[in-house]
Amino acid sequence: MKKFIKRLTILLLVSVMVFALCGCDALDDMREHQIFPAEDGSFVIDNARYVRLETNDYFAPGDTPNGEYFLTEKDVPVLLSNQFCIGALELTNDGRFCRDWRRGMWFCREDIFEEMQTKNREPFVPDTLFYTYTYCDKNGEWQDKDYVLSQEEVAAIAEVLKGDPLQLGDGVYISSDWEFGLTEATADLLFRHSGPSIHKAGNSFYVSTHKDTGATTYQVPAELNPIFEKITAAYLAEIYGDTFPDTVVTAVPENSI
């Protein structure tokens, strides 16, 4: 115990010296990001109360964090809040959810708790497919964006998977020019699971499904190529383009978020 108190004292002294040099702004910022839990485990950030969700294996809101907060007991000094915290919290961009990555927990705003808890108790039934790509905006900054497939595009993939898979012998594989995976998701994109992948070799598109036993590959009929070119346009712009060109933007459907 004495060693612990000694180390704690040293850490406090060092922290005080650092912040004396840095000014008060950093200290004020740390105060804003130190959160104290209520007796029931809930907590308040920006006037919104967050309560714990019992989530299923498919619950996965967007991971882009909007600030980091440290959940601590009330007697923890603010200068040590990031070292002696109960949980490390990250809000999603929309502020509806909060992930405690240290304890592996999810929280949501109190006003949507009942709705979200009900959804987590329902079986996972995917409604759509999407993938995330990166593009350069008008300010020259790189941003992540979800390309949500339209109903026509989802139907095209389903049509391909109804066909006969390619019969590849042992050790035989298709050497693809590129490949990327799709994610199965509910319409609100809150519940997700890995889906099929799309790849291309030469002038032919392929769709592969993946299971523990291995991959099953289907060739896309030539008449569906225009739809697959539209699906993959945003991905190819990220890989091969220095910026996100206007010609590709027009290929992104309105339901891309």
Short mmCIF file of C-alpha atoms in Angstrom, two decimals, residues 57-60 124 126 128-131 161 180-186 191-197 208-212:
data_model
loop_
_atom_site.label_atom_id
_atom_site.label_comp_id
_atom_site.label_asym_id
_atom_site.label_seq_id
_atom_site.Cartn_x
_atom_site.Cartn_y
_atom_site.Cartn_z
CA ASP A 57 -23.26 -10.76 -31.09
CA TYR A 58 -24.45 -8.74 -34.11
CA PHE A 59 -24.78 -5.32 -32.47
CA ALA A 60 -22.11 -3.09 -33.99
CA PHE A 124 -30.63 -11.12 -36.65
CA PRO A 126 -30.21 -8.81 -42.54
CA THR A 128 -29.18 -5.04 -46.89
CA LEU A 129 -25.48 -5.15 -47.74
CA PHE A 130 -22.90 -2.40 -47.47
CA TYR A 131 -19.21 -1.68 -47.37
CA LEU A 161 -25.79 -16.87 -55.55
CA PHE A 180 -13.28 -6.65 -51.02
CA GLY A 181 -15.90 -7.86 -48.58
CA LEU A 182 -19.50 -6.82 -48.04
CA THR A 183 -21.28 -6.68 -44.69
CA GLU A 184 -24.79 -8.00 -44.09
CA ALA A 185 -26.81 -5.59 -41.97
CA THR A 186 -30.21 -4.52 -40.80
CA PHE A 191 -26.65 -5.13 -36.48
CA ARG A 192 -24.03 -6.62 -38.77
CA HIS A 193 -22.34 -9.80 -39.91
CA SER A 194 -19.70 -10.51 -42.53
CA GLY A 195 -21.22 -11.18 -45.93
CA PRO A 196 -20.04 -12.24 -49.38
CA SER A 197 -17.07 -10.70 -51.17
CA SER A 208 -17.65 -15.59 -53.01
CA THR A 209 -19.31 -16.74 -49.82
CA HIS A 210 -17.16 -17.78 -46.88
CA LYS A 211 -17.74 -20.51 -44.32
CA ASP A 212 -15.56 -22.52 -41.97
#
